[in-house]
Short mmCIF file of N, CA and C in Angstrom, two decimals:
data_model
loop_
_atom_site.label_atom_id
_atom_site.label_comp_id
_atom_site.label_asym_id
_atom_site.label_seq_id
_atom_site.Cartn_x
_atom_site.Cartn_y
_atom_site.Cartn_z
N GLN A 1 -53.54 -16.16 27.14
CA GLN A 1 -52.89 -16.84 28.26
C GLN A 1 -51.48 -16.25 27.66
N LEU A 2 -51.87 -16.47 26.24
CA LEU A 2 -50.18 -15.52 25.34
C LEU A 2 -50.59 -14.30 25.95
N ALA A 3 -50.93 -13.60 26.86
CA ALA A 3 -50.24 -12.42 27.06
C ALA A 3 -50.44 -12.22 28.03
N ARG A 4 -51.00 -13.29 29.01
CA ARG A 4 -50.21 -13.66 30.48
C ARG A 4 -48.87 -13.64 30.44
N MET A 5 -48.37 -14.71 29.05
CA MET A 5 -47.04 -15.27 28.92
C MET A 5 -46.17 -14.24 28.73
N ALA A 6 -46.70 -13.41 27.67
CA ALA A 6 -45.89 -11.53 27.49
C ALA A 6 -45.27 -11.48 28.17
N GLU A 7 -46.24 -10.99 29.58
CA GLU A 7 -46.00 -10.24 30.57
C GLU A 7 -45.33 -10.72 31.57
N VAL A 8 -45.28 -11.99 31.50
CA VAL A 8 -44.07 -12.10 33.04
C VAL A 8 -42.98 -12.58 32.30
N SER A 9 -42.81 -12.45 31.09
CA SER A 9 -41.88 -12.59 30.13
C SER A 9 -40.85 -10.86 30.02
N LEU A 10 -41.79 -9.67 30.03
CA LEU A 10 -41.29 -8.86 30.17
C LEU A 10 -40.60 -8.19 31.61
N ALA A 11 -41.73 -8.95 32.34
CA ALA A 11 -41.47 -8.95 34.14
C ALA A 11 -40.09 -9.52 33.94
N GLN A 12 -39.15 -10.86 33.32
CA GLN A 12 -38.74 -11.04 33.86
C GLN A 12 -37.26 -10.65 33.14
N ALA A 13 -37.17 -9.91 32.53
CA ALA A 13 -36.39 -9.16 31.61
C ALA A 13 -36.15 -7.58 32.43
N THR A 14 -37.19 -7.00 32.80
CA THR A 14 -37.13 -5.79 33.37
C THR A 14 -36.27 -6.00 34.23
N CYS A 15 -36.51 -6.97 35.11
CA CYS A 15 -35.42 -7.96 36.40
C CYS A 15 -34.08 -8.27 36.02
N LYS A 16 -33.44 -8.55 35.24
CA LYS A 16 -32.77 -9.08 35.07
C LYS A 16 -32.07 -7.47 34.86
N PHE A 17 -32.83 -6.66 33.87
CA PHE A 17 -32.27 -4.94 33.32
C PHE A 17 -31.57 -4.87 34.67
N ILE A 18 -32.75 -4.86 35.77
CA ILE A 18 -32.47 -4.17 36.88
C ILE A 18 -31.57 -4.14 37.43
N ASP A 19 -31.10 -6.25 37.64
CA ASP A 19 -30.26 -6.41 37.84
C ASP A 19 -28.77 -5.83 37.59
N GLU A 20 -28.82 -6.05 36.43
CA GLU A 20 -27.39 -5.90 35.78
C GLU A 20 -26.67 -4.23 35.82
N CYS A 21 -27.88 -3.42 36.42
CA CYS A 21 -27.11 -1.95 36.43
C CYS A 21 -27.46 -1.51 37.94
N PRO A 22 -26.53 -2.01 38.79
CA PRO A 22 -26.17 -1.17 40.03
C PRO A 22 -26.95 0.00 40.17
N THR A 23 -25.33 0.50 38.79
CA THR A 23 -24.96 1.86 38.77
C THR A 23 -25.46 3.01 37.79
N PRO A 24 -25.61 3.98 37.53
CA PRO A 24 -25.49 4.43 36.00
C PRO A 24 -24.50 4.24 35.76
N PHE A 25 -23.23 3.88 36.04
CA PHE A 25 -22.12 3.57 34.72
C PHE A 25 -22.40 1.96 33.80
N HIS A 26 -23.20 1.12 35.04
CA HIS A 26 -23.44 0.19 34.20
C HIS A 26 -24.99 0.01 33.49
N LEU A 27 -25.74 0.88 33.84
CA LEU A 27 -26.93 1.36 32.72
C LEU A 27 -26.63 1.90 31.71
N CYS A 28 -25.77 2.89 31.61
CA CYS A 28 -25.01 3.89 30.29
C CYS A 28 -24.81 2.48 29.40
N ALA A 29 -24.37 1.30 30.73
CA ALA A 29 -23.35 0.20 29.35
C ALA A 29 -24.68 0.06 28.55
N GLU A 30 -24.94 -1.15 29.38
CA GLU A 30 -26.54 -1.71 29.12
C GLU A 30 -27.25 -1.20 28.19
N THR A 31 -28.15 -0.45 28.23
CA THR A 31 -28.74 0.33 27.43
C THR A 31 -28.06 0.85 26.51
N GLY A 32 -26.89 1.34 26.44
CA GLY A 32 -26.15 1.12 24.82
C GLY A 32 -25.94 -0.16 23.93
N ALA A 33 -25.82 -1.55 24.72
CA ALA A 33 -25.57 -2.55 23.59
C ALA A 33 -27.65 -2.26 23.35
N LEU A 34 -28.04 -2.34 24.15
CA LEU A 34 -29.60 -2.87 23.68
C LEU A 34 -29.69 -1.64 22.52
N LEU A 35 -29.39 -0.49 22.58
CA LEU A 35 -29.36 0.57 21.65
C LEU A 35 -29.36 0.22 20.45
N LYS A 36 -27.62 0.03 20.56
CA LYS A 36 -27.19 -0.82 19.45
C LYS A 36 -27.89 -1.93 18.63
N ALA A 37 -28.32 -3.06 19.18
CA ALA A 37 -29.16 -3.87 18.64
C ALA A 37 -30.38 -3.71 18.01
N ALA A 38 -31.60 -2.65 18.29
CA ALA A 38 -31.97 -1.87 18.51
C ALA A 38 -32.14 -1.09 16.56
N GLY A 39 -30.45 -1.13 16.37
CA GLY A 39 -30.29 -0.85 15.19
C GLY A 39 -30.05 1.04 15.77
N PHE A 40 -29.88 1.44 16.78
CA PHE A 40 -30.02 2.64 16.75
C PHE A 40 -28.23 3.07 17.00
N THR A 41 -27.64 4.36 16.55
CA THR A 41 -25.51 4.74 16.39
C THR A 41 -25.90 5.68 16.67
N GLU A 42 -24.65 5.20 17.11
CA GLU A 42 -23.58 5.46 18.52
C GLU A 42 -22.71 6.78 17.64
N ILE A 43 -23.11 7.64 18.69
CA ILE A 43 -22.65 9.63 18.06
C ILE A 43 -21.65 9.93 19.51
N ALA A 44 -20.69 10.64 18.48
CA ALA A 44 -19.84 11.63 19.81
C ALA A 44 -20.82 13.07 19.78
N GLU A 45 -21.27 13.36 21.55
CA GLU A 45 -21.50 14.22 21.69
C GLU A 45 -21.10 15.74 21.40
N ASP A 46 -19.85 16.08 21.80
CA ASP A 46 -19.46 16.99 20.52
C ASP A 46 -18.78 17.21 19.59
N GLY A 47 -18.99 16.26 18.87
CA GLY A 47 -18.82 16.15 17.31
C GLY A 47 -19.80 16.40 16.51
N ALA A 48 -19.84 16.20 14.95
CA ALA A 48 -20.25 17.70 14.16
C ALA A 48 -21.70 16.55 14.06
N TRP A 49 -22.47 16.75 14.17
CA TRP A 49 -24.25 16.53 13.86
C TRP A 49 -24.14 16.49 12.68
N ARG A 50 -24.58 17.21 12.16
CA ARG A 50 -25.24 17.85 10.55
C ARG A 50 -24.81 16.29 9.51
N PRO A 51 -23.99 16.15 9.66
CA PRO A 51 -23.62 14.99 8.58
C PRO A 51 -23.99 13.52 8.90
N LEU A 52 -24.11 13.07 9.83
CA LEU A 52 -24.44 11.59 10.79
C LEU A 52 -26.04 11.76 10.10
N LEU A 53 -26.66 12.78 10.72
CA LEU A 53 -28.27 12.42 11.05
C LEU A 53 -29.07 12.78 10.13
N LYS A 54 -30.13 11.51 9.84
CA LYS A 54 -30.45 11.14 8.60
C LYS A 54 -31.89 11.10 9.75
N PRO A 55 -33.08 11.83 8.03
CA PRO A 55 -34.52 11.61 8.83
C PRO A 55 -34.81 10.20 8.96
N GLY A 56 -34.95 9.52 9.99
CA GLY A 56 -35.63 8.15 10.06
C GLY A 56 -34.64 7.21 11.18
N GLY A 57 -33.66 8.38 10.96
CA GLY A 57 -32.48 7.92 12.16
C GLY A 57 -32.91 7.66 13.54
N SER A 58 -31.79 7.13 13.84
CA SER A 58 -31.88 6.64 15.54
C SER A 58 -30.50 7.21 16.36
N TYR A 59 -30.38 7.80 17.49
CA TYR A 59 -28.72 8.54 17.76
C TYR A 59 -28.65 7.86 19.24
N PHE A 60 -27.31 7.75 20.08
CA PHE A 60 -27.60 7.84 20.97
C PHE A 60 -26.44 8.10 21.43
N TYR A 61 -25.81 8.93 22.64
CA TYR A 61 -24.55 9.42 23.01
C TYR A 61 -24.51 9.44 24.10
N THR A 62 -23.42 9.01 24.94
CA THR A 62 -22.99 8.77 26.11
C THR A 62 -22.22 9.91 26.85
N ARG A 63 -22.88 10.92 28.30
CA ARG A 63 -21.56 11.05 29.31
C ARG A 63 -20.70 10.97 30.02
N ALA A 64 -19.74 11.46 30.24
CA ALA A 64 -18.74 10.41 31.77
C ALA A 64 -19.08 9.41 31.38
N GLY A 65 -20.15 8.64 30.81
CA GLY A 65 -20.06 7.07 31.09
C GLY A 65 -21.84 7.24 32.30
N THR A 66 -22.24 8.04 32.10
CA THR A 66 -23.05 8.33 33.49
C THR A 66 -24.95 9.10 33.05
N THR A 67 -24.54 9.43 31.95
CA THR A 67 -25.83 10.28 30.94
C THR A 67 -26.26 9.34 29.80
N LEU A 68 -26.89 9.42 29.71
CA LEU A 68 -27.65 8.65 27.76
C LEU A 68 -28.34 9.31 26.78
N VAL A 69 -28.41 9.40 26.34
CA VAL A 69 -29.08 10.33 25.48
C VAL A 69 -29.66 9.53 24.60
N ALA A 70 -30.88 9.30 24.30
CA ALA A 70 -31.20 8.76 22.73
C ALA A 70 -32.13 9.43 22.42
N PHE A 71 -31.70 9.56 20.51
CA PHE A 71 -33.23 10.15 20.09
C PHE A 71 -33.31 9.05 18.66
N HIS A 72 -34.34 9.52 18.38
CA HIS A 72 -34.98 9.15 16.55
C HIS A 72 -34.84 11.07 15.39
N VAL A 73 -35.33 10.72 14.80
CA VAL A 73 -35.43 11.84 13.70
C VAL A 73 -36.70 11.04 12.98
N GLY A 74 -37.32 11.93 12.88
CA GLY A 74 -38.91 11.45 12.71
C GLY A 74 -38.13 11.59 10.39
N ALA A 75 -39.08 10.53 10.42
CA ALA A 75 -39.20 10.10 8.49
C ALA A 75 -38.99 11.42 7.91
N ALA A 76 -40.39 12.46 8.63
CA ALA A 76 -40.81 13.43 7.61
C ALA A 76 -39.89 14.46 8.30
N PHE A 77 -39.04 14.23 9.06
CA PHE A 77 -38.82 15.64 9.88
C PHE A 77 -38.06 16.51 8.86
N GLU A 78 -38.39 18.31 9.33
CA GLU A 78 -38.01 18.91 8.55
C GLU A 78 -37.25 20.34 9.52
N ALA A 79 -35.89 21.03 9.16
CA ALA A 79 -35.53 21.93 10.32
C ALA A 79 -36.89 22.88 10.46
N GLY A 80 -37.04 22.69 11.47
CA GLY A 80 -37.71 24.27 12.32
C GLY A 80 -39.45 23.77 12.28
N ASN A 81 -39.52 22.35 12.09
CA ASN A 81 -41.17 21.48 13.02
C ASN A 81 -40.79 21.00 13.64
N GLY A 82 -40.22 20.99 14.36
CA GLY A 82 -40.06 20.81 16.34
C GLY A 82 -40.26 19.64 16.42
N ILE A 83 -39.67 19.21 18.10
CA ILE A 83 -39.03 17.68 18.15
C ILE A 83 -39.64 17.23 19.63
N ASN A 84 -40.17 16.25 20.01
CA ASN A 84 -40.86 15.45 21.17
C ASN A 84 -39.39 15.26 21.92
N VAL A 85 -39.63 15.16 23.24
CA VAL A 85 -38.28 15.05 24.13
C VAL A 85 -38.98 13.97 25.33
N VAL A 86 -37.90 13.48 25.83
CA VAL A 86 -38.27 12.12 27.01
C VAL A 86 -37.10 11.90 27.35
N GLY A 87 -37.22 12.49 29.31
CA GLY A 87 -36.56 12.62 29.72
C GLY A 87 -36.47 11.09 30.73
N GLY A 88 -34.93 11.16 31.92
CA GLY A 88 -35.66 9.65 32.58
C GLY A 88 -34.17 10.37 33.58
N HIS A 89 -34.38 9.77 34.80
CA HIS A 89 -32.91 9.94 35.66
C HIS A 89 -32.84 8.71 36.12
N THR A 90 -30.71 9.13 36.20
CA THR A 90 -30.24 7.34 36.44
C THR A 90 -29.17 6.99 37.69
N ASP A 91 -29.53 7.78 37.96
CA ASP A 91 -29.19 7.81 39.57
C ASP A 91 -29.89 7.64 40.85
N SER A 92 -29.60 7.24 41.67
CA SER A 92 -30.04 6.74 43.16
C SER A 92 -29.01 7.32 44.23
N PRO A 93 -29.80 6.91 45.40
CA PRO A 93 -28.72 7.57 46.99
C PRO A 93 -28.10 6.05 46.71
N VAL A 94 -26.73 6.52 46.76
CA VAL A 94 -25.58 5.35 47.62
C VAL A 94 -24.36 6.30 48.57
N LEU A 95 -23.78 5.07 48.36
CA LEU A 95 -22.71 5.34 49.39
C LEU A 95 -21.33 5.51 48.35
N LYS A 96 -21.13 6.22 48.54
CA LYS A 96 -19.46 6.09 47.66
C LYS A 96 -18.23 6.24 47.84
N LEU A 97 -17.23 5.16 47.48
CA LEU A 97 -15.96 5.84 48.51
C LEU A 97 -15.32 6.75 48.32
N LYS A 98 -14.57 7.19 49.12
CA LYS A 98 -14.07 7.95 48.88
C LYS A 98 -13.12 8.11 48.16
N PRO A 99 -12.14 9.09 47.72
CA PRO A 99 -10.90 9.00 47.03
C PRO A 99 -9.91 7.47 48.21
N SER A 100 -9.66 8.74 49.15
CA SER A 100 -8.11 7.56 50.35
C SER A 100 -9.72 6.56 50.75
N SER A 101 -10.14 5.63 50.20
CA SER A 101 -11.15 4.53 51.32
C SER A 101 -10.49 4.11 52.64
N LYS A 102 -9.36 3.61 52.58
CA LYS A 102 -9.36 2.40 53.13
C LYS A 102 -8.27 3.21 54.55
N LYS A 103 -9.40 2.12 55.95
CA LYS A 103 -8.88 2.71 57.05
C LYS A 103 -8.79 1.63 58.25
N SER A 104 -8.38 1.49 59.24
CA SER A 104 -9.12 0.46 60.23
C SER A 104 -9.21 1.21 61.44
N ALA A 105 -10.26 0.21 62.08
CA ALA A 105 -10.77 0.73 63.75
C ALA A 105 -11.51 -0.43 64.73
N HIS A 106 -10.94 -0.54 65.45
CA HIS A 106 -11.45 -0.98 66.58
C HIS A 106 -11.46 -2.77 65.67
N GLY A 107 -10.16 -3.29 64.91
CA GLY A 107 -9.74 -3.98 64.65
C GLY A 107 -10.27 -4.73 63.42
N TYR A 108 -11.06 -3.75 62.77
CA TYR A 108 -12.22 -3.86 61.17
C TYR A 108 -11.55 -2.80 60.58
N LEU A 109 -10.81 -3.61 59.04
CA LEU A 109 -10.85 -2.89 58.07
C LEU A 109 -11.89 -1.98 57.76
N GLN A 110 -11.93 -0.53 57.38
CA GLN A 110 -13.29 -0.51 57.03
C GLN A 110 -12.70 0.47 55.66
N LEU A 111 -14.26 0.97 54.77
CA LEU A 111 -13.89 2.10 53.80
C LEU A 111 -14.43 3.25 53.94
N ASN A 112 -13.83 4.39 54.05
CA ASN A 112 -14.91 5.30 53.82
C ASN A 112 -15.23 5.66 53.37
N VAL A 113 -16.61 6.21 52.52
CA VAL A 113 -17.49 6.66 52.24
C VAL A 113 -17.91 7.65 52.30
N GLU A 114 -19.62 8.84 51.64
CA GLU A 114 -19.83 9.35 51.07
C GLU A 114 -20.86 8.83 50.88
N THR A 115 -22.24 9.84 51.65
CA THR A 115 -23.65 9.35 51.35
C THR A 115 -23.71 10.43 49.80
N TYR A 116 -24.53 9.61 49.01
CA TYR A 116 -25.00 10.62 47.47
C TYR A 116 -26.32 9.87 47.69
N GLY A 117 -26.67 11.75 47.56
CA GLY A 117 -28.06 11.65 46.96
C GLY A 117 -28.91 11.14 48.66
N GLY A 118 -30.52 12.03 48.10
CA GLY A 118 -31.51 11.81 49.46
C GLY A 118 -31.88 10.65 50.13
N GLY A 119 -31.24 9.46 50.08
CA GLY A 119 -31.49 8.09 50.82
C GLY A 119 -31.82 8.36 52.38
N LEU A 120 -32.33 7.29 52.10
CA LEU A 120 -33.23 6.43 53.58
C LEU A 120 -32.30 5.89 54.51
N TRP A 121 -31.28 6.31 54.83
CA TRP A 121 -29.99 6.12 55.44
C TRP A 121 -29.98 4.91 56.28
N HIS A 122 -30.97 4.76 57.50
CA HIS A 122 -31.17 4.22 58.37
C HIS A 122 -31.49 2.59 57.80
N THR A 123 -32.28 2.79 56.99
CA THR A 123 -32.27 1.39 56.23
C THR A 123 -31.33 0.34 55.46
N TRP A 124 -30.22 1.53 55.34
CA TRP A 124 -28.43 0.51 54.90
C TRP A 124 -28.17 -0.24 55.83
N PHE A 125 -28.31 0.06 56.82
CA PHE A 125 -27.61 -0.54 57.89
C PHE A 125 -28.09 -1.77 58.01
N ASP A 126 -27.00 -3.00 58.70
CA ASP A 126 -27.36 -4.21 58.83
C ASP A 126 -27.40 -5.12 57.49
N ARG A 127 -26.87 -4.69 56.62
CA ARG A 127 -27.26 -5.27 55.30
C ARG A 127 -26.19 -5.86 54.45
N GLU A 128 -26.69 -6.64 53.90
CA GLU A 128 -25.14 -7.44 53.44
C GLU A 128 -24.62 -6.09 52.09
N LEU A 129 -23.71 -6.19 51.57
CA LEU A 129 -23.51 -5.05 50.46
C LEU A 129 -22.45 -5.37 49.20
N THR A 130 -22.27 -4.90 48.65
CA THR A 130 -21.33 -4.73 47.88
C THR A 130 -20.47 -4.02 47.41
N LEU A 131 -20.06 -3.96 46.11
CA LEU A 131 -19.17 -2.93 45.43
C LEU A 131 -19.36 -2.89 44.11
N ALA A 132 -19.65 -1.53 43.19
CA ALA A 132 -19.76 -0.77 41.88
C ALA A 132 -19.85 0.07 41.44
N GLY A 133 -19.69 -0.26 40.21
CA GLY A 133 -18.68 1.53 39.72
C GLY A 133 -18.27 1.66 39.02
N SER A 134 -17.12 2.50 38.43
CA SER A 134 -16.70 2.43 37.90
C SER A 134 -15.33 2.88 38.30
N VAL A 135 -14.13 2.35 37.47
CA VAL A 135 -12.56 2.51 37.70
C VAL A 135 -11.45 2.80 36.76
N ILE A 136 -10.54 3.17 36.88
CA ILE A 136 -9.47 3.79 36.25
C ILE A 136 -8.71 3.17 36.20
N VAL A 137 -7.92 1.81 35.55
CA VAL A 137 -7.19 0.91 35.67
C VAL A 137 -5.88 1.31 34.43
N LYS A 138 -4.40 0.35 35.09
CA LYS A 138 -3.15 1.30 34.34
C LYS A 138 -3.08 0.34 32.91
N GLN A 139 -2.72 0.45 31.92
CA GLN A 139 -2.62 -0.74 31.06
C GLN A 139 -0.93 -0.72 30.87
N ALA A 140 -0.57 -2.33 30.06
CA ALA A 140 0.54 -2.86 29.61
C ALA A 140 0.89 -0.88 29.27
N ASP A 141 0.47 -1.19 27.97
CA ASP A 141 1.38 0.50 27.95
C ASP A 141 1.38 1.42 28.09
N GLY A 142 0.94 1.88 29.27
CA GLY A 142 0.69 2.65 30.13
C GLY A 142 -0.07 3.40 30.28
N SER A 143 -1.08 3.27 29.39
CA SER A 143 -2.37 5.14 29.20
C SER A 143 -2.93 3.75 30.25
N PHE A 144 -3.86 4.24 30.26
CA PHE A 144 -5.50 4.54 31.34
C PHE A 144 -6.58 4.53 31.11
N ALA A 145 -7.39 3.02 31.14
CA ALA A 145 -8.57 2.85 30.54
C ALA A 145 -9.68 2.55 31.46
N ARG A 146 -11.02 3.22 31.60
CA ARG A 146 -11.93 3.01 32.54
C ARG A 146 -12.26 1.45 32.17
N ARG A 147 -13.13 1.34 33.32
CA ARG A 147 -13.37 -0.20 33.44
C ARG A 147 -14.90 -0.43 34.22
N LEU A 148 -15.70 -0.62 34.27
CA LEU A 148 -16.83 -1.60 34.73
C LEU A 148 -16.66 -2.35 35.68
N LEU A 149 -17.05 -2.25 37.18
CA LEU A 149 -16.93 -3.30 38.06
C LEU A 149 -18.52 -3.53 38.75
N PHE A 150 -18.00 -4.79 38.81
CA PHE A 150 -19.88 -5.17 39.54
C PHE A 150 -19.84 -6.61 40.83
N VAL A 151 -18.84 -6.69 42.31
CA VAL A 151 -17.96 -7.48 42.81
C VAL A 151 -20.34 -8.18 43.26
N ARG A 152 -20.22 -9.68 42.25
CA ARG A 152 -21.55 -10.04 42.77
C ARG A 152 -21.58 -11.16 44.04
N ARG A 153 -21.10 -10.54 45.70
CA ARG A 153 -21.57 -11.02 46.65
C ARG A 153 -20.95 -9.74 47.62
N PRO A 154 -21.76 -10.23 48.57
CA PRO A 154 -22.10 -9.45 49.67
C PRO A 154 -20.29 -9.70 50.33
N LEU A 155 -19.49 -8.07 50.52
CA LEU A 155 -18.55 -8.02 50.55
C LEU A 155 -18.69 -7.29 52.26
N MET A 156 -19.80 -6.24 52.61
CA MET A 156 -19.59 -4.88 54.34
C MET A 156 -20.75 -4.90 53.93
N ARG A 157 -20.61 -4.33 54.99
CA ARG A 157 -22.04 -3.71 55.89
C ARG A 157 -21.68 -3.12 57.02
N VAL A 158 -22.67 -1.80 56.42
CA VAL A 158 -22.34 -0.88 57.67
C VAL A 158 -23.42 -0.64 59.57
N PRO A 159 -22.96 -1.41 60.25
CA PRO A 159 -23.31 -1.66 61.28
C PRO A 159 -23.96 -0.83 61.92
N SER A 160 -24.87 -1.84 63.52
CA SER A 160 -24.93 -0.46 63.94
C SER A 160 -26.08 -1.24 64.96
N LEU A 161 -25.53 -0.46 66.25
CA LEU A 161 -25.82 -0.79 67.90
C LEU A 161 -27.54 -1.88 67.46
N CYS A 162 -27.23 -3.49 68.65
CA CYS A 162 -28.05 -3.93 68.34
C CYS A 162 -29.86 -3.24 68.83
N ILE A 163 -30.36 -3.66 68.84
CA ILE A 163 -31.78 -3.04 69.03
C ILE A 163 -31.94 -2.68 70.71
N HIS A 164 -31.89 -3.44 71.08
CA HIS A 164 -32.66 -3.93 72.58
C HIS A 164 -31.02 -3.56 73.42
N LEU A 165 -30.35 -3.01 73.01
CA LEU A 165 -29.18 -2.15 73.66
C LEU A 165 -29.43 -0.57 73.24
N ARG A 166 -30.51 -0.15 72.60
CA ARG A 166 -30.72 1.18 72.31
C ARG A 166 -32.24 1.61 73.13
N THR A 167 -32.91 2.29 73.24
CA THR A 167 -33.54 2.91 73.73
C THR A 167 -34.91 3.02 72.69
N ALA A 168 -35.84 3.31 73.08
CA ALA A 168 -36.91 4.20 72.78
C ALA A 168 -37.25 5.34 72.18
N GLU A 169 -36.23 5.86 72.43
CA GLU A 169 -36.04 7.03 72.43
C GLU A 169 -35.02 7.53 71.47
N GLU A 170 -33.71 5.95 72.35
CA GLU A 170 -32.90 6.27 70.65
C GLU A 170 -33.08 6.16 69.04
N ARG A 171 -33.77 4.88 69.14
CA ARG A 171 -34.25 4.38 68.30
C ARG A 171 -35.44 5.12 67.44
N GLU A 172 -35.90 5.89 68.08
CA GLU A 172 -37.13 6.79 67.39
C GLU A 172 -36.36 8.32 66.64
N LYS A 173 -35.24 8.51 67.20
CA LYS A 173 -34.28 9.37 66.29
C LYS A 173 -32.85 8.72 66.41
N PHE A 174 -32.93 7.85 65.96
CA PHE A 174 -31.89 7.79 64.57
C PHE A 174 -31.60 8.46 63.59
N ALA A 175 -30.39 8.90 64.06
CA ALA A 175 -30.31 9.35 62.45
C ALA A 175 -28.50 9.48 62.44
N PRO A 176 -28.05 8.82 61.40
CA PRO A 176 -26.81 8.37 61.75
C PRO A 176 -25.42 9.24 61.37
N ASN A 177 -24.12 9.84 61.40
CA ASN A 177 -23.16 10.87 60.99
C ASN A 177 -22.82 10.40 59.54
N LYS A 178 -23.51 11.19 59.23
CA LYS A 178 -22.91 10.62 57.57
C LYS A 178 -21.09 10.77 57.12
N GLU A 179 -20.94 11.09 58.14
CA GLU A 179 -19.55 11.56 57.91
C GLU A 179 -18.55 10.56 58.31
N THR A 180 -18.98 10.14 59.57
CA THR A 180 -18.10 9.56 60.66
C THR A 180 -18.94 7.41 61.42
N HIS A 181 -20.00 7.66 60.80
CA HIS A 181 -20.60 6.10 61.15
C HIS A 181 -19.79 5.10 60.73
#
């Protein structure tokens, strides 16, 4: 019974983590916080590592807010005795807002987006979508800072023609124009 409870707890924690990470920006921030809580030290990718890295130490760095690299230096590490590397992929297909994204047509406010990744784009139609990512904001002192954005409610949808108004051939060949749809 305890093993089953542990499995459920792990599954719930995993679902919570996934829900909190809608973009690579969010994933890197959330993972960085988890690594710090687990005793990892954040370092600068372009900094001098030699004085920082110690046998038995755990470290991580991020690049552009979308890439995270974490590693542990073995307690018996000596230069030349090799390393092990494990990698993962953090991005997935998304609709990205274009820099000049606001437009109007047919009486609706629209957002101009571009596809990123090899999405199954037909599955994105007629679903409630939200907005998440990284934005640059101007501070009171005139400087700029990156902030994470995650609107946790439906804001938009990509509409399609009702299925009963399309022929069987049109349904089978459905291939949206990624630039104008």
